[in-house]
Amino acid sequence: MSKHKVPLLGEPGAYPTSASSPPQSMSTDEGVLARMGYKQELNRGLGLFENWAATFACMNFVSGMPILFGFVMMTGGPQAAFTSWTMVSTISCFLALALAEIAAALPTAGGIYFWAFCLGGPRWGPFLSWMTAWWNWSAWVLAVPGTQLGATKFLISALQIHYPDAAVLYEGWFTWLLIVVGLLIALLPNITSQRWLQRYFRFAIAIFFILFFLFWFWFPIAASGKFRSATFVFRTFNNGVNLGEKKQASDAYCWVISLLFGAWEFGGYDASAHLAEETKDASKIVARGMWMSTCSTTILSIPTLILILFCIQDFDALISATYANNWAEFLVQVIGPRGATAILVMNWIDCTCATAAVILSAQRVTFAISRDDILPGSSFFRKVNGANHIPVNAALLVVFIAGAVSCSVFGSSVAFGAITATTVICQNTAYLMVLIARHTFGRSSFEPARWNLGSLSLPIGCFTILWIIFLSIVLLLPQVFPVTRETLNYSPICLGVVTSVSIIGWFLPPGWGGRHWFKGPNKTISPAQAETLVCESPASSRKNTESPI
């Protein structure tokens, strides 16, 4: 069997030749992109900070942790919160490293689905790319309403502290209205200019660290002399998933369900990859952004969670409170109603900033797969608008879908859990396909960049593949018992819909089905044209000369 090289530029003769074209000067980043078949269309002006912040802001544990704080208190309590978060966050660092190695070798805005095509080879690449594109796109698009719904619950909880009897705060239409307002605010930095995007990242990180330091100074000062014991923090378990008279879920099952607490937070590693075509020295910076953001989140979040657990005052009141998010009950116990309101409003601002980061990635993925004609209406959604070179139409599609999905808040008590679980499963399925392809079809052909894992690549890859399979199964399980129409975990249905749409789209009759026309990502520059390009510096980033981690 002949050995193919990664990345693929397409079959010979697929493009018009231009042997007589004079050499054209371009940067090393543009040269790497051209060898992958794409011309530079987006403005390349971002650096390590923005790339790190893209994934770090998506994870954003000072608001991400409180979003499911009430959930984990019901699905295991303090013990499950600590153990599940610590386990998920630690394993996530290895997953980020495994994906970063691929990102360093293939730094494109399409990220995961482009990787799947290259690693799958001529036979399996198109199908893997098609399926991965749909899973990854669905994950990012669903993460937008999920994140903003979490933000909205902070704001509603703040209002419930002062107006507990206001009926409007419990109405689905009011929640939906606040979600839409937040989505429109989060949309703004993604449709203006790269300068405003850079300012947004700085503002988002500033808000994050303000909350971080408030947690670390205000909470322990307010709880001074009233800290819970280590026994309470590390051994108290609460099985709150059995709502009926009969105990249907064991404590072990309950703890397994609590993994969603950390799984919702630790994801979106490829957010950094989606900025690859806008990042300078992308091959190195994108990889660093992915693993540094995940590791820094892990290092900062575990001690913060422990601090929060020690500050819990009345656990029974915490799990029985009726706020939109019982994080509000924790805050009222520790810093009082006014302090709780202040923190909740800041959580709303911070989480809305996280929504903007998620929209950013969803927008870039939409642009990338539209560039390759995967989405219906691709010619419209791949347009880059104005002098700022921003895919505005892609962002508008993402926000429109997010608003429509947010209608699930009408009449369902588990809508948020279903959205979050579906997001994580779709995302993990995309990661799984890429990692399996990396260590099977593409094992012999993958050409690592200077930044790589060396001999650790295979063991880390196999370990993370097993972890993703396990976690995906867990997230498909019922989260509340007894299972009724109102408490059903709809994530298996949502995953089935996404998978069915992508498979049907692949096997449709000629002229419609992807298998008849989709041969991989559409190249915007031919191999012959790429050969005429002259980089400003040697394109040595493809050679394996840098020491592995």
PDB file of C-alpha atoms in Angstrom, residues 405-541:
ATOM      1  CA  VAL A 405     -32.735  25.801  20.645  1.00  0.00           C
ATOM      2  CA  SER A 406     -33.272  27.983  23.720  1.00  0.00           C
ATOM      3  CA  CYS A 407     -37.012  27.546  23.240  1.00  0.00           C
ATOM      4  CA  SER A 408     -36.470  24.195  24.973  1.00  0.00           C
ATOM      5  CA  VAL A 409     -36.760  26.076  28.283  1.00  0.00           C
ATOM      6  CA  PHE A 410     -40.523  26.011  27.759  1.00  0.00           C
ATOM      7  CA  GLY A 411     -42.003  23.098  29.661  1.00  0.00           C
ATOM      8  CA  SER A 412     -38.916  20.982  30.434  1.00  0.00           C
ATOM      9  CA  SER A 413     -37.170  20.801  33.790  1.00  0.00           C
ATOM     10  CA  VAL A 414     -34.170  18.969  32.322  1.00  0.00           C
ATOM     11  CA  ALA A 415     -33.647  20.991  29.130  1.00  0.00           C
ATOM     12  CA  PHE A 416     -30.364  22.437  30.360  1.00  0.00           C
ATOM     13  CA  GLY A 417     -28.988  19.028  31.322  1.00  0.00           C
ATOM     14  CA  ALA A 418     -29.932  17.642  27.900  1.00  0.00           C
ATOM     15  CA  ILE A 419     -28.284  20.530  26.053  1.00  0.00           C
ATOM     16  CA  THR A 420     -25.087  20.306  28.093  1.00  0.00           C
ATOM     17  CA  ALA A 421     -24.867  16.516  27.804  1.00  0.00           C
ATOM     18  CA  THR A 422     -25.504  16.613  24.040  1.00  0.00           C
ATOM     19  CA  THR A 423     -22.852  19.298  23.615  1.00  0.00           C
ATOM     20  CA  VAL A 424     -20.256  17.241  25.461  1.00  0.00           C
ATOM     21  CA  ILE A 425     -21.151  13.995  23.665  1.00  0.00           C
ATOM     22  CA  CYS A 426     -21.063  15.519  20.165  1.00  0.00           C
ATOM     23  CA  GLN A 427     -17.780  17.211  20.956  1.00  0.00           C
ATOM     24  CA  ASN A 428     -16.241  14.068  22.413  1.00  0.00           C
ATOM     25  CA  THR A 429     -17.432  11.996  19.449  1.00  0.00           C
ATOM     26  CA  ALA A 430     -15.586  14.368  17.126  1.00  0.00           C
ATOM     27  CA  TYR A 431     -12.457  14.138  19.282  1.00  0.00           C
ATOM     28  CA  LEU A 432     -12.788  10.351  19.336  1.00  0.00           C
ATOM     29  CA  MET A 433     -12.912  10.050  15.549  1.00  0.00           C
ATOM     30  CA  VAL A 434      -9.803  12.179  15.139  1.00  0.00           C
ATOM     31  CA  LEU A 435      -7.780  10.354  17.782  1.00  0.00           C
ATOM     32  CA  ILE A 436      -8.756   6.926  16.457  1.00  0.00           C
ATOM     33  CA  ALA A 437      -7.791   7.999  12.943  1.00  0.00           C
ATOM     34  CA  ARG A 438      -4.502   9.422  14.260  1.00  0.00           C
ATOM     35  CA  HIS A 439      -3.474   6.072  15.745  1.00  0.00           C
ATOM     36  CA  THR A 440      -4.926   3.755  13.081  1.00  0.00           C
ATOM     37  CA  PHE A 441      -5.331   4.999   9.482  1.00  0.00           C
ATOM     38  CA  GLY A 442      -2.942   7.898   9.925  1.00  0.00           C
ATOM     39  CA  ARG A 443      -0.394   6.370  12.266  1.00  0.00           C
ATOM     40  CA  SER A 444       2.279   5.744   9.640  1.00  0.00           C
ATOM     41  CA  SER A 445       1.575   8.826   7.535  1.00  0.00           C
ATOM     42  CA  PHE A 446       1.156  11.517  10.194  1.00  0.00           C
ATOM     43  CA  GLU A 447       4.006  14.017  10.022  1.00  0.00           C
ATOM     44  CA  PRO A 448       4.349  15.677  13.435  1.00  0.00           C
ATOM     45  CA  ALA A 449       5.331  19.330  13.691  1.00  0.00           C
ATOM     46  CA  ARG A 450       8.330  20.531  15.665  1.00  0.00           C
ATOM     47  CA  TRP A 451       6.060  20.575  18.734  1.00  0.00           C
ATOM     48  CA  ASN A 452       5.024  16.967  19.380  1.00  0.00           C
ATOM     49  CA  LEU A 453       4.598  14.334  22.093  1.00  0.00           C
ATOM     50  CA  GLY A 454       7.316  12.024  20.857  1.00  0.00           C
ATOM     51  CA  SER A 455       7.105   8.497  22.293  1.00  0.00           C
ATOM     52  CA  LEU A 456       4.270   9.565  24.604  1.00  0.00           C
ATOM     53  CA  SER A 457       1.905  10.131  21.699  1.00  0.00           C
ATOM     54  CA  LEU A 458       0.586   6.543  21.449  1.00  0.00           C
ATOM     55  CA  PRO A 459      -0.007   5.856  25.178  1.00  0.00           C
ATOM     56  CA  ILE A 460      -1.639   9.261  25.716  1.00  0.00           C
ATOM     57  CA  GLY A 461      -3.763   8.773  22.604  1.00  0.00           C
ATOM     58  CA  CYS A 462      -4.977   5.300  23.628  1.00  0.00           C
ATOM     59  CA  PHE A 463      -5.726   6.434  27.186  1.00  0.00           C
ATOM     60  CA  THR A 464      -7.763   9.427  26.058  1.00  0.00           C
ATOM     61  CA  ILE A 465      -9.679   7.306  23.510  1.00  0.00           C
ATOM     62  CA  LEU A 466     -10.802   4.943  26.293  1.00  0.00           C
ATOM     63  CA  TRP A 467     -11.734   7.894  28.491  1.00  0.00           C
ATOM     64  CA  ILE A 468     -13.866   9.533  25.801  1.00  0.00           C
ATOM     65  CA  ILE A 469     -15.744   6.271  25.160  1.00  0.00           C
ATOM     66  CA  PHE A 470     -16.473   5.858  28.877  1.00  0.00           C
ATOM     67  CA  LEU A 471     -17.544   9.463  29.376  1.00  0.00           C
ATOM     68  CA  SER A 472     -19.810   9.434  26.324  1.00  0.00           C
ATOM     69  CA  ILE A 473     -21.660   6.379  27.646  1.00  0.00           C
ATOM     70  CA  VAL A 474     -22.106   8.050  31.038  1.00  0.00           C
ATOM     71  CA  LEU A 475     -23.617  11.174  29.516  1.00  0.00           C
ATOM     72  CA  LEU A 476     -26.272   9.114  27.722  1.00  0.00           C
ATOM     73  CA  LEU A 477     -27.616   7.707  31.003  1.00  0.00           C
ATOM     74  CA  PRO A 478     -30.727   9.030  32.819  1.00  0.00           C
ATOM     75  CA  GLN A 479     -29.852  11.802  35.270  1.00  0.00           C
ATOM     76  CA  VAL A 480     -33.022  11.719  37.389  1.00  0.00           C
ATOM     77  CA  PHE A 481     -35.323   8.889  38.571  1.00  0.00           C
ATOM     78  CA  PRO A 482     -38.037   7.928  38.012  1.00  0.00           C
ATOM     79  CA  VAL A 483     -37.704   8.606  34.300  1.00  0.00           C
ATOM     80  CA  THR A 484     -40.695  10.495  32.915  1.00  0.00           C
ATOM     81  CA  ARG A 485     -41.358  12.716  29.918  1.00  0.00           C
ATOM     82  CA  GLU A 486     -40.289  15.714  32.009  1.00  0.00           C
ATOM     83  CA  THR A 487     -37.139  14.122  33.477  1.00  0.00           C
ATOM     84  CA  LEU A 488     -35.933  12.094  30.474  1.00  0.00           C
ATOM     85  CA  ASN A 489     -32.330  12.691  29.395  1.00  0.00           C
ATOM     86  CA  TYR A 490     -32.921  13.758  25.807  1.00  0.00           C
ATOM     87  CA  SER A 491     -29.230  13.786  24.868  1.00  0.00           C
ATOM     88  CA  PRO A 492     -29.350  10.291  23.220  1.00  0.00           C
ATOM     89  CA  ILE A 493     -32.205  11.530  21.047  1.00  0.00           C
ATOM     90  CA  CYS A 494     -30.331  14.731  20.192  1.00  0.00           C
ATOM     91  CA  LEU A 495     -27.180  12.775  19.352  1.00  0.00           C
ATOM     92  CA  GLY A 496     -29.261  10.399  17.237  1.00  0.00           C
ATOM     93  CA  VAL A 497     -30.748  13.315  15.309  1.00  0.00           C
ATOM     94  CA  VAL A 498     -27.329  14.839  14.585  1.00  0.00           C
ATOM     95  CA  THR A 499     -25.858  11.478  13.557  1.00  0.00           C
ATOM     96  CA  SER A 500     -28.899  10.579  11.423  1.00  0.00           C
ATOM     97  CA  VAL A 501     -28.850  13.903   9.581  1.00  0.00           C
ATOM     98  CA  SER A 502     -25.155  13.533   8.770  1.00  0.00           C
ATOM     99  CA  ILE A 503     -25.469   9.870   7.671  1.00  0.00           C
ATOM    100  CA  ILE A 504     -28.575  10.542   5.567  1.00  0.00           C
ATOM    101  CA  GLY A 505     -26.829  13.521   4.027  1.00  0.00           C
ATOM    102  CA  TRP A 506     -23.932  11.259   3.103  1.00  0.00           C
ATOM    103  CA  PHE A 507     -26.002   8.474   1.514  1.00  0.00           C
ATOM    104  CA  LEU A 508     -28.565  10.568  -0.384  1.00  0.00           C
ATOM    105  CA  PRO A 509     -28.941   9.852  -4.160  1.00  0.00           C
ATOM    106  CA  PRO A 510     -26.414  11.236  -6.681  1.00  0.00           C
ATOM    107  CA  GLY A 511     -26.381  14.991  -6.870  1.00  0.00           C
ATOM    108  CA  TRP A 512     -27.422  15.269  -3.242  1.00  0.00           C
ATOM    109  CA  GLY A 513     -25.506  12.775  -1.118  1.00  0.00           C
ATOM    110  CA  GLY A 514     -22.093  13.773   0.147  1.00  0.00           C
ATOM    111  CA  ARG A 515     -20.520  10.455  -0.881  1.00  0.00           C
ATOM    112  CA  HIS A 516     -21.062  11.375  -4.536  1.00  0.00           C
ATOM    113  CA  TRP A 517     -19.357  14.771  -4.476  1.00  0.00           C
ATOM    114  CA  PHE A 518     -17.556  15.364  -1.158  1.00  0.00           C
ATOM    115  CA  LYS A 519     -13.950  14.300  -1.621  1.00  0.00           C
ATOM    116  CA  GLY A 520     -12.627  16.306   1.300  1.00  0.00           C
ATOM    117  CA  PRO A 521     -12.132  19.972   2.127  1.00  0.00           C
ATOM    118  CA  ASN A 522     -12.260  22.273  -0.912  1.00  0.00           C
ATOM    119  CA  LYS A 523      -8.860  23.758  -1.635  1.00  0.00           C
ATOM    120  CA  THR A 524      -8.732  27.452  -2.433  1.00  0.00           C
ATOM    121  CA  ILE A 525      -5.224  27.221  -3.841  1.00  0.00           C
ATOM    122  CA  SER A 526      -3.849  24.562  -6.182  1.00  0.00           C
ATOM    123  CA  PRO A 527      -0.707  22.445  -5.647  1.00  0.00           C
ATOM    124  CA  ALA A 528       0.850  24.119  -8.703  1.00  0.00           C
ATOM    125  CA  GLN A 529       0.177  27.546  -7.244  1.00  0.00           C
ATOM    126  CA  ALA A 530       1.544  26.483  -3.856  1.00  0.00           C
ATOM    127  CA  GLU A 531       4.825  25.489  -5.511  1.00  0.00           C
ATOM    128  CA  THR A 532       5.307  29.066  -6.765  1.00  0.00           C
ATOM    129  CA  LEU A 533       5.114  30.555  -3.281  1.00  0.00           C
ATOM    130  CA  VAL A 534       8.231  31.836  -1.561  1.00  0.00           C
ATOM    131  CA  CYS A 535       8.074  32.157   2.218  1.00  0.00           C
ATOM    132  CA  GLU A 536       9.780  34.950   4.091  1.00  0.00           C
ATOM    133  CA  SER A 537      11.525  32.417   6.334  1.00  0.00           C
ATOM    134  CA  PRO A 538      12.252  28.712   5.971  1.00  0.00           C
ATOM    135  CA  ALA A 539       9.171  26.606   6.510  1.00  0.00           C
ATOM    136  CA  SER A 540      10.805  24.241   8.889  1.00  0.00           C
ATOM    137  CA  SER A 541       7.856  23.881  11.201  1.00  0.00           C
TER     138      SER A 541
END
